[in-house]
PDB file of C-alpha atoms in Angstrom:
ATOM      1  CA  MET A1065       0.633  33.826  13.260  1.00  0.00           C
ATOM      2  CA  SER A1066      -2.831  32.706  12.194  1.00  0.00           C
ATOM      3  CA  SER A1067      -4.205  29.285  13.393  1.00  0.00           C
ATOM      4  CA  SER A1068      -4.515  28.237   9.727  1.00  0.00           C
ATOM      5  CA  LYS A1069      -0.793  28.930   9.186  1.00  0.00           C
ATOM      6  CA  VAL A1070       0.070  27.092  12.335  1.00  0.00           C
ATOM      7  CA  ASP A1071      -2.044  24.106  11.264  1.00  0.00           C
ATOM      8  CA  HIS A1072      -0.417  23.971   7.868  1.00  0.00           C
ATOM      9  CA  GLN A1073       3.100  24.239   9.283  1.00  0.00           C
ATOM     10  CA  ARG A1074       2.296  21.355  11.759  1.00  0.00           C
ATOM     11  CA  ILE A1075       1.069  19.221   8.836  1.00  0.00           C
ATOM     12  CA  TYR A1076       4.067  20.029   6.665  1.00  0.00           C
ATOM     13  CA  ARG A1077       6.525  19.703   9.484  1.00  0.00           C
ATOM     14  CA  ALA A1078       5.544  15.993   9.805  1.00  0.00           C
ATOM     15  CA  VAL A1079       6.526  15.374   6.201  1.00  0.00           C
ATOM     16  CA  PRO A1080      10.139  13.975   5.908  1.00  0.00           C
ATOM     17  CA  LEU A1081      10.909  16.342   3.020  1.00  0.00           C
ATOM     18  CA  PHE A1082      10.409  19.422   5.170  1.00  0.00           C
ATOM     19  CA  LYS A1083      11.660  18.282   8.567  1.00  0.00           C
ATOM     20  CA  SER A1084      14.963  20.157   8.173  1.00  0.00           C
ATOM     21  CA  LEU A1085      13.430  23.484   7.067  1.00  0.00           C
ATOM     22  CA  SER A1086      13.509  26.553   9.303  1.00  0.00           C
ATOM     23  CA  GLU A1087      10.186  28.387   9.875  1.00  0.00           C
ATOM     24  CA  GLU A1088      11.083  30.915   7.211  1.00  0.00           C
ATOM     25  CA  GLU A1089      12.050  28.215   4.696  1.00  0.00           C
ATOM     26  CA  LEU A1090       8.805  26.290   5.521  1.00  0.00           C
ATOM     27  CA  ASP A1091       6.835  29.580   4.878  1.00  0.00           C
ATOM     28  CA  ALA A1092       8.408  29.872   1.421  1.00  0.00           C
ATOM     29  CA  ILE A1093       7.235  26.320   0.661  1.00  0.00           C
ATOM     30  CA  LEU A1094       3.721  27.052   2.004  1.00  0.00           C
ATOM     31  CA  LYS A1095       3.454  29.976  -0.321  1.00  0.00           C
ATOM     32  CA  ILE A1096       4.046  27.889  -3.413  1.00  0.00           C
ATOM     33  CA  SER A1097       2.101  24.818  -2.455  1.00  0.00           C
ATOM     34  CA  ARG A1098      -1.377  23.700  -1.695  1.00  0.00           C
ATOM     35  CA  LEU A1099      -3.234  21.253   0.462  1.00  0.00           C
ATOM     36  CA  PHE A1100      -6.413  19.785  -1.023  1.00  0.00           C
ATOM     37  CA  ARG A1101      -8.970  16.960  -0.654  1.00  0.00           C
ATOM     38  CA  SER A1102      -8.854  14.414  -3.351  1.00  0.00           C
ATOM     39  CA  PRO A1103     -11.871  12.095  -3.901  1.00  0.00           C
ATOM     40  CA  GLU A1104     -11.590   8.384  -4.203  1.00  0.00           C
ATOM     41  CA  GLY A1105     -10.679   7.447  -7.810  1.00  0.00           C
ATOM     42  CA  HIS A1106      -8.928  10.772  -8.514  1.00  0.00           C
ATOM     43  CA  LYS A1107      -5.676  10.357 -10.376  1.00  0.00           C
ATOM     44  CA  LEU A1108      -2.918  12.453  -8.816  1.00  0.00           C
ATOM     45  CA  VAL A1109      -0.408  11.540 -11.551  1.00  0.00           C
ATOM     46  CA  GLU A1110      -0.899   9.579 -14.782  1.00  0.00           C
ATOM     47  CA  GLN A1111       1.572   7.217 -16.366  1.00  0.00           C
ATOM     48  CA  GLY A1112       3.123   8.892 -19.406  1.00  0.00           C
ATOM     49  CA  GLU A1113       2.242  12.423 -18.462  1.00  0.00           C
ATOM     50  CA  ALA A1114       4.900  15.078 -17.664  1.00  0.00           C
ATOM     51  CA  GLY A1115       5.702  15.491 -13.988  1.00  0.00           C
ATOM     52  CA  LYS A1116       3.711  18.191 -12.169  1.00  0.00           C
ATOM     53  CA  GLY A1117       5.474  18.164  -8.820  1.00  0.00           C
ATOM     54  CA  VAL A1118       5.492  16.118  -5.700  1.00  0.00           C
ATOM     55  CA  PHE A1119       2.337  14.926  -4.122  1.00  0.00           C
ATOM     56  CA  ILE A1120       2.389  13.798  -0.503  1.00  0.00           C
ATOM     57  CA  ILE A1121      -0.472  11.807   1.188  1.00  0.00           C
ATOM     58  CA  VAL A1122      -1.295  13.636   4.381  1.00  0.00           C
ATOM     59  CA  ASN A1123      -4.379  11.391   5.186  1.00  0.00           C
ATOM     60  CA  GLY A1124      -5.918   8.710   3.158  1.00  0.00           C
ATOM     61  CA  GLY A1125      -4.404   6.331   0.645  1.00  0.00           C
ATOM     62  CA  ALA A1126      -3.508   5.752  -2.988  1.00  0.00           C
ATOM     63  CA  ALA A1127      -2.485   2.935  -5.301  1.00  0.00           C
ATOM     64  CA  VAL A1128       0.479   3.097  -7.606  1.00  0.00           C
ATOM     65  CA  THR A1129      -0.245   1.172 -10.977  1.00  0.00           C
ATOM     66  CA  ILE A1130       1.302   0.604 -14.278  1.00  0.00           C
ATOM     67  CA  VAL A1131      -0.483  -0.372 -17.476  1.00  0.00           C
ATOM     68  CA  ASP A1132       1.289  -2.674 -19.841  1.00  0.00           C
ATOM     69  CA  GLU A1133       1.067  -2.682 -23.711  1.00  0.00           C
ATOM     70  CA  ASP A1134      -1.983  -4.956 -23.506  1.00  0.00           C
ATOM     71  CA  GLY A1135      -3.880  -2.562 -21.269  1.00  0.00           C
ATOM     72  CA  GLU A1136      -3.496  -4.789 -18.142  1.00  0.00           C
ATOM     73  CA  SER A1137      -3.081  -2.840 -14.914  1.00  0.00           C
ATOM     74  CA  THR A1138      -0.666  -4.027 -12.169  1.00  0.00           C
ATOM     75  CA  VAL A1139      -0.613  -2.510  -8.669  1.00  0.00           C
ATOM     76  CA  LEU A1140       2.975  -1.751  -7.759  1.00  0.00           C
ATOM     77  CA  ALA A1141       2.458  -0.184  -4.265  1.00  0.00           C
ATOM     78  CA  GLN A1142      -0.084   1.073  -1.798  1.00  0.00           C
ATOM     79  CA  LEU A1143       0.512   4.630  -0.398  1.00  0.00           C
ATOM     80  CA  SER A1144      -0.622   5.863   2.987  1.00  0.00           C
ATOM     81  CA  ARG A1145       0.140   8.851   5.306  1.00  0.00           C
ATOM     82  CA  GLY A1146       3.539  10.455   4.605  1.00  0.00           C
ATOM     83  CA  ASP A1147       4.192   8.668   1.376  1.00  0.00           C
ATOM     84  CA  ALA A1148       5.377  10.900  -1.550  1.00  0.00           C
ATOM     85  CA  VAL A1149       5.179  10.393  -5.328  1.00  0.00           C
ATOM     86  CA  GLY A1150       6.476  12.637  -8.120  1.00  0.00           C
ATOM     87  CA  GLU A1151       9.479  13.891  -6.320  1.00  0.00           C
ATOM     88  CA  LEU A1152      11.662  13.259  -9.426  1.00  0.00           C
ATOM     89  CA  SER A1153       9.695  15.982 -11.140  1.00  0.00           C
ATOM     90  CA  LEU A1154      11.318  18.426  -8.798  1.00  0.00           C
ATOM     91  CA  ILE A1155      14.495  17.581 -10.626  1.00  0.00           C
ATOM     92  CA  ASP A1156      13.285  17.017 -14.223  1.00  0.00           C
ATOM     93  CA  SER A1157       9.933  16.871 -15.939  1.00  0.00           C
ATOM     94  CA  SER A1158      10.205  13.363 -17.526  1.00  0.00           C
ATOM     95  CA  PRO A1159       7.003  11.507 -17.882  1.00  0.00           C
ATOM     96  CA  HIS A1160       5.659   9.604 -14.959  1.00  0.00           C
ATOM     97  CA  SER A1161       6.366   5.866 -15.026  1.00  0.00           C
ATOM     98  CA  ALA A1162       3.117   4.967 -13.143  1.00  0.00           C
ATOM     99  CA  THR A1163      -0.360   6.162 -12.358  1.00  0.00           C
ATOM    100  CA  VAL A1164      -1.259   7.130  -8.778  1.00  0.00           C
ATOM    101  CA  THR A1165      -4.947   6.892  -7.873  1.00  0.00           C
ATOM    102  CA  CYS A1166      -6.585   7.753  -4.563  1.00  0.00           C
ATOM    103  CA  THR A1167      -8.136   4.683  -3.028  1.00  0.00           C
ATOM    104  CA  GLU A1168     -10.188   6.758  -0.654  1.00  0.00           C
ATOM    105  CA  THR A1169     -10.920  10.444  -0.040  1.00  0.00           C
ATOM    106  CA  SER A1170      -7.497  11.764   0.821  1.00  0.00           C
ATOM    107  CA  THR A1171      -5.813  15.000   1.987  1.00  0.00           C
ATOM    108  CA  VAL A1172      -2.929  15.693  -0.287  1.00  0.00           C
ATOM    109  CA  PHE A1173      -0.092  18.121  -0.328  1.00  0.00           C
ATOM    110  CA  HIS A1174       1.035  19.263  -3.759  1.00  0.00           C
ATOM    111  CA  LEU A1175       4.356  21.189  -4.473  1.00  0.00           C
ATOM    112  CA  ASP A1176       4.179  22.298  -8.033  1.00  0.00           C
ATOM    113  CA  ASN A1177       7.477  21.681  -9.900  1.00  0.00           C
ATOM    114  CA  ARG A1178       7.406  25.014 -11.888  1.00  0.00           C
ATOM    115  CA  ALA A1179       6.907  27.183  -8.695  1.00  0.00           C
ATOM    116  CA  PHE A1180       9.586  25.030  -6.922  1.00  0.00           C
ATOM    117  CA  ASN A1181      11.999  25.558  -9.807  1.00  0.00           C
ATOM    118  CA  ALA A1182      11.379  29.299  -9.574  1.00  0.00           C
ATOM    119  CA  LEU A1183      12.309  29.197  -5.868  1.00  0.00           C
ATOM    120  CA  ARG A1184      15.384  27.180  -6.749  1.00  0.00           C
ATOM    121  CA  ALA A1185      16.371  29.695  -9.392  1.00  0.00           C
ATOM    122  CA  GLU A1186      16.294  32.359  -6.601  1.00  0.00           C
ATOM    123  CA  HIS A1187      18.860  30.185  -4.808  1.00  0.00           C
ATOM    124  CA  HIS A1188      16.437  29.868  -1.869  1.00  0.00           C
ATOM    125  CA  SER A1189      17.781  27.492   0.824  1.00  0.00           C
ATOM    126  CA  ALA A1190      14.408  25.871   1.191  1.00  0.00           C
ATOM    127  CA  ALA A1191      14.600  24.451  -2.372  1.00  0.00           C
ATOM    128  CA  PHE A1192      18.090  23.044  -1.840  1.00  0.00           C
ATOM    129  CA  LYS A1193      17.137  21.520   1.484  1.00  0.00           C
ATOM    130  CA  VAL A1194      14.038  19.809  -0.091  1.00  0.00           C
ATOM    131  CA  LEU A1195      16.215  18.437  -2.932  1.00  0.00           C
ATOM    132  CA  ARG A1196      18.684  17.104  -0.399  1.00  0.00           C
ATOM    133  CA  ALA A1197      15.869  15.454   1.455  1.00  0.00           C
ATOM    134  CA  THR A1198      14.667  13.896  -1.799  1.00  0.00           C
ATOM    135  CA  ALA A1199      17.957  12.112  -2.324  1.00  0.00           C
ATOM    136  CA  PRO A1200      17.538   9.489   0.436  1.00  0.00           C
ATOM    137  CA  MET A1201      14.094   8.641  -0.861  1.00  0.00           C
ATOM    138  CA  ILE A1202      15.347   8.085  -4.392  1.00  0.00           C
ATOM    139  CA  CYS A1203      18.294   6.091  -3.053  1.00  0.00           C
ATOM    140  CA  GLU A1204      15.933   3.798  -1.103  1.00  0.00           C
ATOM    141  CA  ARG A1205      13.760   3.050  -4.195  1.00  0.00           C
ATOM    142  CA  LEU A1206      16.968   2.403  -6.126  1.00  0.00           C
ATOM    143  CA  ARG A1207      18.055  -0.137  -3.447  1.00  0.00           C
ATOM    144  CA  GLN A1208      14.773  -1.861  -3.494  1.00  0.00           C
ATOM    145  CA  MET A1209      14.892  -2.176  -7.193  1.00  0.00           C
ATOM    146  CA  ASN A1210      18.479  -3.590  -6.937  1.00  0.00           C
ATOM    147  CA  ASP A1211      17.320  -6.083  -4.373  1.00  0.00           C
ATOM    148  CA  ARG A1212      14.451  -7.162  -6.762  1.00  0.00           C
ATOM    149  CA  ILE A1213      16.956  -7.551  -9.670  1.00  0.00           C
ATOM    150  CA  ALA A1214      19.302  -9.497  -7.385  1.00  0.00           C
ATOM    151  CA  ALA A1215      16.476 -11.818  -6.250  1.00  0.00           C
ATOM    152  CA  ILE A1216      15.685 -12.578  -9.850  1.00  0.00           C
ATOM    153  CA  PHE A1217      19.282 -13.522 -10.645  1.00  0.00           C
ATOM    154  CA  ALA A1218      19.716 -15.414  -7.419  1.00  0.00           C
ATOM    155  CA  ASP A1219      16.876 -17.823  -8.297  1.00  0.00           C
ATOM    156  CA  PRO A1220      15.929 -17.446 -12.009  1.00  0.00           C
ATOM    157  CA  GLN A1221      13.861 -20.649 -12.029  1.00  0.00           C
ATOM    158  CA  LYS A1222      11.648 -19.355  -9.135  1.00  0.00           C
ATOM    159  CA  SER A1223      11.388 -15.909 -10.835  1.00  0.00           C
ATOM    160  CA  MET A1224      10.347 -17.475 -14.195  1.00  0.00           C
ATOM    161  CA  ALA A1225       7.767 -19.634 -12.423  1.00  0.00           C
ATOM    162  CA  GLU A1226       6.315 -16.490 -10.791  1.00  0.00           C
ATOM    163  CA  MET A1227       6.359 -14.585 -14.023  1.00  0.00           C
ATOM    164  CA  GLU A1228       4.619 -17.500 -15.748  1.00  0.00           C
ATOM    165  CA  LYS A1229       1.904 -17.518 -13.007  1.00  0.00           C
ATOM    166  CA  VAL A1230       1.277 -13.807 -13.639  1.00  0.00           C
ATOM    167  CA  TYR A1231       1.140 -14.297 -17.426  1.00  0.00           C
ATOM    168  CA  LEU A1232      -1.289 -17.301 -17.062  1.00  0.00           C
ATOM    169  CA  ARG A1233      -3.611 -15.172 -14.732  1.00  0.00           C
ATOM    170  CA  LYS A1234      -3.641 -12.423 -17.362  1.00  0.00           C
ATOM    171  CA  THR A1235      -4.304 -14.712 -20.294  1.00  0.00           C
ATOM    172  CA  GLU A1236      -6.972 -16.689 -18.383  1.00  0.00           C
ATOM    173  CA  SER A1237      -8.776 -13.404 -17.533  1.00  0.00           C
ATOM    174  CA  ASN A1238      -8.748 -12.464 -21.276  1.00  0.00           C
ATOM    175  CA  PRO A1239      -9.422 -15.605 -23.391  1.00  0.00           C
ATOM    176  CA  PHE A1240      -9.042 -13.578 -26.662  1.00  0.00           C
ATOM    177  CA  GLN A1241      -5.261 -13.162 -26.393  1.00  0.00           C
TER     178      GLN A1241
END
């Protein structure tokens, strides 16, 4: 086995989506994916665009943002080593709900959804194991969202006050609204 292949396997093995894969299954994923350097400011995914696959931060960082109807950008999350985005596009190609932009030069793993779907169509065990590993990630995000909604209903006055502060900050920064 070449040292490059060993290095890539070591990197990919550290990613939660691929921990359960055998060496042969990991090789199948390696063949349809790429590891690349992404400069600061590069958009990995853009809000409203169709899903292109899953992106995993190997080194570096990225910000997840949404833009509202007024063009105001809000940071939802900061990503770092091991964090994944776009995993839902392995299931369907719905448009991304947010933009993910590298906040520094980053090493990123990309698994293209079309190549992955071809692997899945072949009934390859690697594809099914990756999908199974995706489920807990999606469940955790759903739980976090449920917790946020529960917090809003638990103390609506506090939530309204926080939303009003955000609104005032936005309108103060743009006096023409």
